[in-house]
Every structure is written in structure tokens, then in C-alpha cells.
PDB file of C-alpha atoms in Angstrom:
ATOM      1  CA  MET Z  30       0.000   0.000   0.000  1.00  0.00           C
ATOM      2  CA  GLY Z  31       3.034   2.233  -0.376  1.00  0.00           C
ATOM      3  CA  GLY Z  32       3.298   5.265  -2.571  1.00  0.00           C
ATOM      4  CA  VAL Z  33       0.533   7.264  -0.939  1.00  0.00           C
ATOM      5  CA  GLU Z  34       1.802  10.766  -0.390  1.00  0.00           C
ATOM      6  CA  ASP Z  35       0.457  12.955   2.326  1.00  0.00           C
ATOM      7  CA  VAL Z  36      -1.785  15.788   1.132  1.00  0.00           C
ATOM      8  CA  PHE Z  37       0.430  18.376   2.752  1.00  0.00           C
ATOM      9  CA  THR Z  38       3.518  16.965   1.088  1.00  0.00           C
ATOM     10  CA  GLY Z  39       1.632  17.553  -2.105  1.00  0.00           C
ATOM     11  CA  LEU Z  40       0.977  21.142  -1.083  1.00  0.00           C
ATOM     12  CA  ALA Z  41       4.367  21.903   0.410  1.00  0.00           C
ATOM     13  CA  ASP Z  42       5.969  22.924  -2.865  1.00  0.00           C
ATOM     14  CA  PRO Z  43       5.044  26.282  -4.465  1.00  0.00           C
ATOM     15  CA  THR Z  44       5.253  24.880  -8.011  1.00  0.00           C
ATOM     16  CA  ARG Z  45       2.825  22.152  -7.065  1.00  0.00           C
ATOM     17  CA  ARG Z  46       0.469  24.708  -5.553  1.00  0.00           C
ATOM     18  CA  ARG Z  47       0.669  26.652  -8.815  1.00  0.00           C
ATOM     19  CA  ILE Z  48      -0.065  23.482 -10.804  1.00  0.00           C
ATOM     20  CA  LEU Z  49      -3.199  22.957  -8.709  1.00  0.00           C
ATOM     21  CA  GLU Z  50      -4.251  26.558  -9.323  1.00  0.00           C
ATOM     22  CA  LEU Z  51      -3.778  26.165 -13.075  1.00  0.00           C
ATOM     23  CA  LEU Z  52      -5.700  22.886 -13.152  1.00  0.00           C
ATOM     24  CA  ALA Z  53      -8.503  24.413 -11.101  1.00  0.00           C
ATOM     25  CA  GLN Z  54      -8.699  27.392 -13.466  1.00  0.00           C
ATOM     26  CA  LYS Z  55      -8.688  25.406 -16.662  1.00  0.00           C
ATOM     27  CA  GLY Z  56     -10.419  22.251 -15.479  1.00  0.00           C
ATOM     28  CA  VAL Z  57      -7.878  19.931 -17.035  1.00  0.00           C
ATOM     29  CA  GLY Z  58      -4.232  19.956 -18.047  1.00  0.00           C
ATOM     30  CA  THR Z  59      -1.405  17.795 -19.311  1.00  0.00           C
ATOM     31  CA  ALA Z  60       2.246  17.895 -18.325  1.00  0.00           C
ATOM     32  CA  THR Z  61       2.906  19.686 -21.603  1.00  0.00           C
ATOM     33  CA  SER Z  62       0.172  22.295 -21.249  1.00  0.00           C
ATOM     34  CA  LEU Z  63       1.165  22.986 -17.647  1.00  0.00           C
ATOM     35  CA  ALA Z  64       4.875  23.246 -18.397  1.00  0.00           C
ATOM     36  CA  ALA Z  65       4.048  25.927 -20.978  1.00  0.00           C
ATOM     37  CA  GLU Z  66       2.819  28.129 -18.130  1.00  0.00           C
ATOM     38  CA  LEU Z  67       5.530  27.407 -15.585  1.00  0.00           C
ATOM     39  CA  PRO Z  68       9.208  28.301 -15.316  1.00  0.00           C
ATOM     40  CA  VAL Z  69      10.156  24.615 -14.988  1.00  0.00           C
ATOM     41  CA  THR Z  70      10.757  21.796 -17.471  1.00  0.00           C
ATOM     42  CA  ARG Z  71       8.106  19.352 -18.581  1.00  0.00           C
ATOM     43  CA  GLN Z  72      10.078  16.638 -16.833  1.00  0.00           C
ATOM     44  CA  ALA Z  73       9.827  18.533 -13.557  1.00  0.00           C
ATOM     45  CA  VAL Z  74       6.090  18.935 -14.053  1.00  0.00           C
ATOM     46  CA  VAL Z  75       5.764  15.179 -14.613  1.00  0.00           C
ATOM     47  CA  LYS Z  76       7.458  14.588 -11.249  1.00  0.00           C
ATOM     48  CA  HIS Z  77       5.253  17.114  -9.497  1.00  0.00           C
ATOM     49  CA  LEU Z  78       2.127  15.577 -10.995  1.00  0.00           C
ATOM     50  CA  ALA Z  79       3.249  12.187  -9.708  1.00  0.00           C
ATOM     51  CA  VAL Z  80       3.512  13.562  -6.169  1.00  0.00           C
ATOM     52  CA  LEU Z  81       0.107  15.247  -6.477  1.00  0.00           C
ATOM     53  CA  ASP Z  82      -1.371  12.045  -7.801  1.00  0.00           C
ATOM     54  CA  ARG Z  83       0.018   9.989  -4.918  1.00  0.00           C
ATOM     55  CA  ALA Z  84      -1.386  12.583  -2.527  1.00  0.00           C
ATOM     56  CA  GLY Z  85      -4.839  12.193  -4.040  1.00  0.00           C
ATOM     57  CA  LEU Z  86      -4.906  15.832  -5.078  1.00  0.00           C
ATOM     58  CA  VAL Z  87      -5.113  15.167  -8.824  1.00  0.00           C
ATOM     59  CA  THR Z  88      -6.355  12.290 -10.911  1.00  0.00           C
ATOM     60  CA  GLY Z  89      -5.069  11.406 -14.360  1.00  0.00           C
ATOM     61  CA  GLU Z  90      -6.689   9.803 -17.336  1.00  0.00           C
ATOM     62  CA  ALA Z  91      -4.689   8.488 -20.269  1.00  0.00           C
ATOM     63  CA  VAL Z  92      -5.975   9.834 -23.572  1.00  0.00           C
ATOM     64  CA  GLY Z  93      -3.886   8.769 -26.516  1.00  0.00           C
ATOM     65  CA  ARG Z  94      -0.274   9.402 -25.609  1.00  0.00           C
ATOM     66  CA  GLU Z  95      -0.837  11.966 -22.949  1.00  0.00           C
ATOM     67  CA  VAL Z  96      -2.344  11.904 -19.500  1.00  0.00           C
ATOM     68  CA  ARG Z  97      -4.999  14.503 -18.708  1.00  0.00           C
ATOM     69  CA  PHE Z  98      -5.091  15.636 -15.092  1.00  0.00           C
ATOM     70  CA  ARG Z  99      -7.850  17.181 -13.027  1.00  0.00           C
ATOM     71  CA  VAL Z 100      -7.891  18.462  -9.469  1.00  0.00           C
ATOM     72  CA  VAL Z 101      -9.627  16.266  -6.908  1.00  0.00           C
ATOM     73  CA  SER Z 102     -11.333  18.913  -4.833  1.00  0.00           C
ATOM     74  CA  GLU Z 103     -12.115  17.145  -1.579  1.00  0.00           C
ATOM     75  CA  PRO Z 104      -8.638  16.773   0.000  1.00  0.00           C
ATOM     76  CA  LEU Z 105      -7.800  20.331  -0.958  1.00  0.00           C
ATOM     77  CA  ALA Z 106     -11.031  21.563   0.609  1.00  0.00           C
ATOM     78  CA  VAL Z 107     -10.235  19.737   3.853  1.00  0.00           C
ATOM     79  CA  ALA Z 108      -6.774  21.289   3.993  1.00  0.00           C
ATOM     80  CA  ALA Z 109      -8.153  24.734   3.143  1.00  0.00           C
ATOM     81  CA  ARG Z 110     -10.806  24.466   5.854  1.00  0.00           C
ATOM     82  CA  TRP Z 111      -8.173  23.566   8.428  1.00  0.00           C
ATOM     83  CA  MET Z 112      -6.130  26.578   7.356  1.00  0.00           C
ATOM     84  CA  ASP Z 113      -9.167  28.879   7.491  1.00  0.00           C
ATOM     85  CA  GLU Z 114      -9.912  27.767  11.047  1.00  0.00           C
ATOM     86  CA  ARG Z 115      -6.356  28.391  12.104  1.00  0.00           C
ATOM     87  CA  VAL Z 116      -6.461  31.856  10.552  1.00  0.00           C
ATOM     88  CA  ALA Z 117      -9.696  32.611  12.420  1.00  0.00           C
ATOM     89  CA  GLU Z 118      -8.147  31.384  15.670  1.00  0.00           C
ATOM     90  CA  TRP Z 119      -5.174  33.667  15.225  1.00  0.00           C
ATOM     91  CA  ASP Z 120      -7.412  36.634  14.533  1.00  0.00           C
ATOM     92  CA  ARG Z 121      -9.235  35.912  17.781  1.00  0.00           C
ATOM     93  CA  ARG Z 122      -6.004  35.595  19.736  1.00  0.00           C
ATOM     94  CA  LEU Z 123      -4.633  38.832  18.283  1.00  0.00           C
ATOM     95  CA  ALA Z 124      -7.888  40.566  19.207  1.00  0.00           C
ATOM     96  CA  ALA Z 125      -7.563  39.209  22.749  1.00  0.00           C
ATOM     97  CA  ILE Z 126      -3.952  40.405  23.030  1.00  0.00           C
ATOM     98  CA  LYS Z 127      -5.015  43.822  21.744  1.00  0.00           C
ATOM     99  CA  ALA Z 128      -7.877  44.013  24.237  1.00  0.00           C
ATOM    100  CA  ILE Z 129      -5.614  43.112  27.169  1.00  0.00           C
ATOM    101  CA  ALA Z 130      -2.800  45.434  26.087  1.00  0.00           C
ATOM    102  CA  GLU Z 131      -5.126  48.397  25.545  1.00  0.00           C
ATOM    103  CA  ALA Z 132      -7.153  47.922  28.722  1.00  0.00           C
ATOM    104  CA  PRO Z 133      -6.489  50.597  31.328  1.00  0.00           C
ATOM    105  CA  GLU Z 134      -4.242  48.954  33.878  1.00  0.00           C
ATOM    106  CA  GLY Z 135      -5.942  48.286  37.193  1.00  0.00           C
ATOM    107  CA  GLY Z 136      -2.977  49.544  39.140  1.00  0.00           C
ATOM    108  CA  SER Z 137      -3.149  46.524  41.409  1.00  0.00           C
ATOM    109  CA  GLU Z 138       0.176  45.226  40.135  1.00  0.00           C
ATOM    110  CA  VAL Z 139       3.376  47.177  39.864  1.00  0.00           C
ATOM    111  CA  ARG Z 140       5.788  46.239  37.105  1.00  0.00           C
TER     112      ARG Z 140
ATOM    113  CA  MET F  17     -10.291  32.192   1.063  1.00  0.00           C
ATOM    114  CA  GLY F  18     -11.370  29.381  -1.279  1.00  0.00           C
ATOM    115  CA  ALA F  19      -9.074  26.457  -1.867  1.00  0.00           C
ATOM    116  CA  GLN F  20      -5.832  28.358  -1.471  1.00  0.00           C
ATOM    117  CA  VAL F  21      -3.403  26.633   0.831  1.00  0.00           C
ATOM    118  CA  GLU F  22      -0.119  28.275   1.656  1.00  0.00           C
ATOM    119  CA  ASP F  23       2.671  27.028   3.848  1.00  0.00           C
ATOM    120  CA  ARG F  24       2.242  29.716   6.440  1.00  0.00           C
ATOM    121  CA  ILE F  25      -0.334  31.881   8.131  1.00  0.00           C
ATOM    122  CA  GLU F  26       0.462  35.561   8.572  1.00  0.00           C
ATOM    123  CA  ARG F  27      -1.759  37.927  10.520  1.00  0.00           C
ATOM    124  CA  ASP F  28      -1.180  41.251  12.147  1.00  0.00           C
ATOM    125  CA  VAL F  29      -2.899  43.837  14.281  1.00  0.00           C
ATOM    126  CA  LEU F  30      -2.197  47.433  15.269  1.00  0.00           C
ATOM    127  CA  ILE F  31      -2.388  47.884  19.025  1.00  0.00           C
ATOM    128  CA  ALA F  32      -2.799  51.236  20.746  1.00  0.00           C
ATOM    129  CA  ALA F  33      -0.309  50.446  23.459  1.00  0.00           C
ATOM    130  CA  PRO F  34       3.462  50.804  23.818  1.00  0.00           C
ATOM    131  CA  LEU F  35       5.769  48.077  22.604  1.00  0.00           C
ATOM    132  CA  GLN F  36       6.816  46.996  26.081  1.00  0.00           C
ATOM    133  CA  ARG F  37       3.204  46.565  27.172  1.00  0.00           C
ATOM    134  CA  VAL F  38       2.417  44.358  24.172  1.00  0.00           C
ATOM    135  CA  TRP F  39       5.604  42.370  24.810  1.00  0.00           C
ATOM    136  CA  ASP F  40       4.520  41.765  28.395  1.00  0.00           C
ATOM    137  CA  VAL F  41       1.098  40.596  27.292  1.00  0.00           C
ATOM    138  CA  ILE F  42       2.438  38.041  24.875  1.00  0.00           C
ATOM    139  CA  THR F  43       5.268  36.689  27.008  1.00  0.00           C
ATOM    140  CA  GLU F  44       4.169  36.804  30.607  1.00  0.00           C
ATOM    141  CA  PRO F  45       2.710  33.455  31.659  1.00  0.00           C
ATOM    142  CA  VAL F  46      -0.325  34.960  33.339  1.00  0.00           C
ATOM    143  CA  HIS F  47      -1.299  36.917  30.222  1.00  0.00           C
ATOM    144  CA  MET F  48      -0.300  34.141  27.864  1.00  0.00           C
ATOM    145  CA  GLY F  49      -2.820  31.889  29.522  1.00  0.00           C
ATOM    146  CA  THR F  50      -5.571  34.478  29.120  1.00  0.00           C
ATOM    147  CA  TRP F  51      -5.282  35.080  25.403  1.00  0.00           C
ATOM    148  CA  PHE F  52      -4.738  31.399  24.724  1.00  0.00           C
ATOM    149  CA  GLY F  53      -7.947  30.919  26.679  1.00  0.00           C
ATOM    150  CA  MET F  54      -6.756  28.700  29.509  1.00  0.00           C
ATOM    151  CA  PRO F  55      -5.383  28.856  33.032  1.00  0.00           C
ATOM    152  CA  GLU F  56      -1.913  30.153  33.796  1.00  0.00           C
ATOM    153  CA  PRO F  57       0.800  27.693  32.782  1.00  0.00           C
ATOM    154  CA  THR F  58       1.598  24.930  35.239  1.00  0.00           C
ATOM    155  CA  SER F  59       5.289  25.392  34.502  1.00  0.00           C
ATOM    156  CA  ALA F  60       7.209  28.002  32.535  1.00  0.00           C
ATOM    157  CA  ASP F  61      10.859  28.138  31.563  1.00  0.00           C
ATOM    158  CA  PHE F  62      10.990  31.189  29.344  1.00  0.00           C
ATOM    159  CA  ARG F  63      14.325  30.612  27.642  1.00  0.00           C
ATOM    160  CA  PRO F  64      15.242  29.261  24.210  1.00  0.00           C
ATOM    161  CA  GLY F  65      14.885  25.504  24.517  1.00  0.00           C
ATOM    162  CA  GLY F  66      12.693  25.876  27.587  1.00  0.00           C
ATOM    163  CA  TRP F  67       9.179  24.498  28.020  1.00  0.00           C
ATOM    164  CA  VAL F  68       5.954  26.267  28.941  1.00  0.00           C
ATOM    165  CA  VAL F  69       3.195  23.833  29.833  1.00  0.00           C
ATOM    166  CA  PHE F  70      -0.511  24.710  29.826  1.00  0.00           C
ATOM    167  CA  ASP F  71      -3.238  22.534  31.242  1.00  0.00           C
ATOM    168  CA  HIS F  72      -6.294  23.093  29.080  1.00  0.00           C
ATOM    169  CA  GLU F  73      -9.680  21.841  30.243  1.00  0.00           C
ATOM    170  CA  GLU F  74     -10.617  20.333  26.931  1.00  0.00           C
ATOM    171  CA  PHE F  75      -7.373  19.746  25.122  1.00  0.00           C
ATOM    172  CA  GLY F  76      -5.395  18.479  28.095  1.00  0.00           C
ATOM    173  CA  GLU F  77      -1.773  19.337  28.625  1.00  0.00           C
ATOM    174  CA  ILE F  78      -0.269  21.542  25.938  1.00  0.00           C
ATOM    175  CA  PRO F  79       3.530  21.759  26.055  1.00  0.00           C
ATOM    176  CA  VAL F  80       5.131  24.595  24.132  1.00  0.00           C
ATOM    177  CA  LEU F  81       8.839  24.692  23.252  1.00  0.00           C
ATOM    178  CA  ILE F  82      10.433  28.146  23.248  1.00  0.00           C
ATOM    179  CA  GLU F  83      12.560  28.714  20.163  1.00  0.00           C
ATOM    180  CA  GLU F  84      13.780  32.269  20.560  1.00  0.00           C
ATOM    181  CA  ILE F  85      13.194  35.260  22.793  1.00  0.00           C
ATOM    182  CA  GLU F  86      14.609  38.645  21.829  1.00  0.00           C
ATOM    183  CA  ALA F  87      12.945  41.079  24.170  1.00  0.00           C
ATOM    184  CA  PRO F  88      10.984  43.148  23.332  1.00  0.00           C
ATOM    185  CA  ARG F  89      10.646  42.463  19.615  1.00  0.00           C
ATOM    186  CA  ARG F  90      10.679  38.809  18.728  1.00  0.00           C
ATOM    187  CA  PHE F  91       9.343  35.663  20.347  1.00  0.00           C
ATOM    188  CA  SER F  92       8.841  32.255  18.798  1.00  0.00           C
ATOM    189  CA  TYR F  93       7.802  28.795  19.940  1.00  0.00           C
ATOM    190  CA  TRP F  94       6.884  25.354  18.634  1.00  0.00           C
ATOM    191  CA  TRP F  95       3.683  23.558  19.486  1.00  0.00           C
ATOM    192  CA  ALA F  96       2.034  20.316  18.449  1.00  0.00           C
ATOM    193  CA  LEU F  97      -1.343  19.929  16.826  1.00  0.00           C
ATOM    194  CA  VAL F  98      -4.140  19.298  19.302  1.00  0.00           C
ATOM    195  CA  SER F  99      -4.968  16.067  17.512  1.00  0.00           C
ATOM    196  CA  ALA F 100      -1.481  14.732  18.191  1.00  0.00           C
ATOM    197  CA  GLY F 101      -2.822  13.815  21.607  1.00  0.00           C
ATOM    198  CA  LYS F 102      -2.859  15.225  25.108  1.00  0.00           C
ATOM    199  CA  GLY F 103       0.538  16.118  26.406  1.00  0.00           C
ATOM    200  CA  THR F 104       2.286  15.396  23.118  1.00  0.00           C
ATOM    201  CA  ARG F 105       5.485  17.338  22.768  1.00  0.00           C
ATOM    202  CA  PRO F 106       6.077  19.137  19.482  1.00  0.00           C
ATOM    203  CA  THR F 107       8.336  17.116  17.225  1.00  0.00           C
ATOM    204  CA  GLU F 108       8.914  16.982  13.505  1.00  0.00           C
ATOM    205  CA  GLY F 109       5.762  16.015  11.658  1.00  0.00           C
ATOM    206  CA  ASN F 110       3.261  17.213  14.252  1.00  0.00           C
ATOM    207  CA  ARG F 111       4.303  20.753  15.030  1.00  0.00           C
ATOM    208  CA  THR F 112       4.225  24.303  13.754  1.00  0.00           C
ATOM    209  CA  LEU F 113       6.388  27.296  14.600  1.00  0.00           C
ATOM    210  CA  VAL F 114       4.739  30.482  15.829  1.00  0.00           C
ATOM    211  CA  THR F 115       6.733  33.711  15.549  1.00  0.00           C
ATOM    212  CA  PHE F 116       5.631  37.055  16.993  1.00  0.00           C
ATOM    213  CA  THR F 117       7.356  40.256  15.920  1.00  0.00           C
ATOM    214  CA  LEU F 118       6.664  43.668  17.386  1.00  0.00           C
ATOM    215  CA  THR F 119       7.410  46.996  15.737  1.00  0.00           C
ATOM    216  CA  GLU F 120       6.604  50.522  16.756  1.00  0.00           C
ATOM    217  CA  GLU F 121       4.043  52.192  14.542  1.00  0.00           C
ATOM    218  CA  GLY F 122       3.133  55.757  15.433  1.00  0.00           C
ATOM    219  CA  ASP F 123       2.197  55.735  19.102  1.00  0.00           C
ATOM    220  CA  GLY F 124       1.246  52.091  18.997  1.00  0.00           C
ATOM    221  CA  THR F 125       2.645  48.693  18.201  1.00  0.00           C
ATOM    222  CA  ARG F 126       2.235  46.527  15.134  1.00  0.00           C
ATOM    223  CA  LEU F 127       2.059  42.917  16.276  1.00  0.00           C
ATOM    224  CA  ARG F 128       2.661  40.359  13.575  1.00  0.00           C
ATOM    225  CA  VAL F 129       2.284  36.604  13.954  1.00  0.00           C
ATOM    226  CA  VAL F 130       3.454  33.968  11.518  1.00  0.00           C
ATOM    227  CA  GLU F 131       2.593  30.310  11.966  1.00  0.00           C
ATOM    228  CA  SER F 132       4.844  28.322   9.665  1.00  0.00           C
ATOM    229  CA  GLY F 133       5.471  24.708   8.808  1.00  0.00           C
ATOM    230  CA  ILE F 134       1.790  24.246   8.078  1.00  0.00           C
ATOM    231  CA  THR F 135       2.439  21.892   5.209  1.00  0.00           C
ATOM    232  CA  GLN F 136       5.006  19.900   7.174  1.00  0.00           C
ATOM    233  CA  VAL F 137       2.315  18.421   9.391  1.00  0.00           C
ATOM    234  CA  ARG F 138       0.547  15.213   8.509  1.00  0.00           C
ATOM    235  CA  ALA F 139      -2.766  15.825   6.788  1.00  0.00           C
ATOM    236  CA  GLU F 140      -4.582  13.202   8.827  1.00  0.00           C
ATOM    237  CA  ASP F 141      -3.602  15.055  12.013  1.00  0.00           C
ATOM    238  CA  ALA F 142      -4.855  18.302  10.509  1.00  0.00           C
ATOM    239  CA  GLU F 143      -8.154  16.710   9.577  1.00  0.00           C
ATOM    240  CA  LEU F 144      -8.562  15.169  13.026  1.00  0.00           C
ATOM    241  CA  GLU F 145      -7.900  18.551  14.564  1.00  0.00           C
ATOM    242  CA  ALA F 146     -10.471  20.306  12.368  1.00  0.00           C
ATOM    243  CA  ARG F 147     -13.107  17.751  13.343  1.00  0.00           C
ATOM    244  CA  PHE F 148     -12.127  17.850  16.999  1.00  0.00           C
ATOM    245  CA  LYS F 149     -12.482  21.609  17.124  1.00  0.00           C
ATOM    246  CA  ASP F 150     -15.818  21.521  15.323  1.00  0.00           C
ATOM    247  CA  ASN F 151     -17.116  19.553  18.279  1.00  0.00           C
ATOM    248  CA  THR F 152     -15.700  21.605  21.092  1.00  0.00           C
ATOM    249  CA  GLU F 153     -16.220  25.069  22.458  1.00  0.00           C
ATOM    250  CA  GLY F 154     -13.059  26.319  20.812  1.00  0.00           C
ATOM    251  CA  TRP F 155     -11.443  29.124  22.701  1.00  0.00           C
ATOM    252  CA  ALA F 156     -12.556  30.220  26.139  1.00  0.00           C
ATOM    253  CA  ILE F 157     -12.340  33.749  27.452  1.00  0.00           C
ATOM    254  CA  VAL F 158     -11.692  34.086  31.138  1.00  0.00           C
ATOM    255  CA  THR F 159     -13.752  37.157  31.965  1.00  0.00           C
ATOM    256  CA  GLU F 160     -16.952  38.576  30.533  1.00  0.00           C
ATOM    257  CA  ASP F 161     -15.398  42.043  30.222  1.00  0.00           C
ATOM    258  CA  LEU F 162     -12.538  40.701  28.193  1.00  0.00           C
ATOM    259  CA  ARG F 163     -14.911  38.751  25.981  1.00  0.00           C
ATOM    260  CA  LYS F 164     -16.924  41.856  25.252  1.00  0.00           C
ATOM    261  CA  ARG F 165     -13.833  43.863  24.443  1.00  0.00           C
ATOM    262  CA  VAL F 166     -12.559  41.173  22.111  1.00  0.00           C
ATOM    263  CA  GLU F 167     -15.890  41.049  20.306  1.00  0.00           C
ATOM    264  CA  GLU F 168     -15.876  44.827  19.922  1.00  0.00           C
ATOM    265  CA  VAL F 169     -12.426  44.683  18.425  1.00  0.00           C
ATOM    266  CA  LEU F 170     -13.425  41.886  16.061  1.00  0.00           C
ATOM    267  CA  SER F 171     -16.550  43.628  14.833  1.00  0.00           C
ATOM    268  CA  ALA F 172     -14.668  46.893  14.360  1.00  0.00           C
ATOM    269  CA  ALA F 173     -12.123  45.027  12.238  1.00  0.00           C
ATOM    270  CA  GLY F 174     -14.994  43.927   9.987  1.00  0.00           C
TER     271      GLY F 174
END
């Protein structure tokens, strides 16, 4: 059962994140069509797509000689939701720090 | 935010208080407990490589590893995902790094926080954590006054 890449490993590389963006925008892409829009070689794109595929973030379908890839939205949505919650938590903590720091000091403690 | 996932979270806030005051709020154990939403730490060794341990009602023991302290401008620490289990120490694969930086801005202080290493965690831990937090109260504010102030600040921020 080897070869399954973690979703976040898939997302950890900026080129891979860009590949996902491009696939999401266009609906489908091949290593060739993606490489045309990226500052990396087609060979590098093939490797990135393999990682994304193992992570379950894209799925490929062989058509003739090329493989057409699409984004699989569910794992990305789970990761994005986790990120959104963390962002919201930080906003709440920063608001709490601000509220404490700006509160008039009670004067009961001397620093 | 859509389906964008970056490797780090960056947020900041402008605080109408002097730098030293903000520094105290983020680094003194008594305050740290308050804005984290839990009791004062059970132990605190505020030096690089030192541990600060919180005992949270819902999440259990949360140990935090201090990475750097450069008073009064920079403070960073590692912590593990909640889903890693109660009392789990932050180690590679289950932790993120939180870095606070403080800079003077006018009469106030710009407080910036970066949580990095997001994509170094294991996705199944992240998913467990998201589900765990859906089912719990989330953060707890110690006093009603503080809660109201925080809500005012949040609604003013829009």
C-alpha cells in the first residue's frame, strides 16, 4: 500500500500549488500544457504531478499518448478548511492580546 | 479564502499600546494563559529551549517549546497539533512554529504573527484537529469584560 503521499507533502511545494491553481482554473491539463505556463521543465512537471497524484490531489486519465489531469477537490477543501480555522483562531487571539494590552491597567500590580 | 493553501499563516494587528506593554502581554505566563484561553501555565521556563506547559480543560496538557526570545521584539515557539494527543510534545511532523514580531508604529505597536510549517504536518492530524475543534467550544475567554472587548475589536475590524 506504499506510494501514498500525504496531502500536505503535495501542497508543500510552491510549483505544485501553482499546478493545482492552473488545473482548477482550466479544469484539465497535461504535463505539456502545464509546463508551458511554468518556469520549470516538462520533466519537472511530470514529477510534481506524480507527487500530487500519490497525494490524491489530482487524478489522471490516459488519452492517446498523454495523460490529462484534473484536481480532486475534496482533500484540498479539507486542507483549506483547516487553514481557514487556524487563521480565524489567530485573529481571535490577536484581538484578545489587543484588548488586554489596551485595557487601562488596574494599578493593582506594579511592574 | 477558497481552496488556497499556503505554507504559512500571517496575521497582524495594530495595538494602541506601547511596545513593552504588548511584549509583556504576549510573554508573561499569566497573560499568555488568558489570550490562549486557559489557566496560567503549570510550569514556565521562558528561555530558548525551555518548556511552557498549559493545562487546558478540553485539550489536556499543551507543552510549548520556546525557540527564541529577543525582548521586546521577537518571540517564537513550537507547538504540536491538538490532535497529536494530550501532552504530546512538538516534534517533527506534528508541530508548527509560531513567531511574533513587534514593531513601533506611530504611538502604537504593530504585532505580527506567523505560523509556519503548516504543510510539514501530517494531513490526517490536521483533519482530526479540524473535526475535533468543530465539536468543542473552541477558545474560552476568562472574563466577561474581556470577551466583550474582544468582540468589539473583532466587529470593528470587519
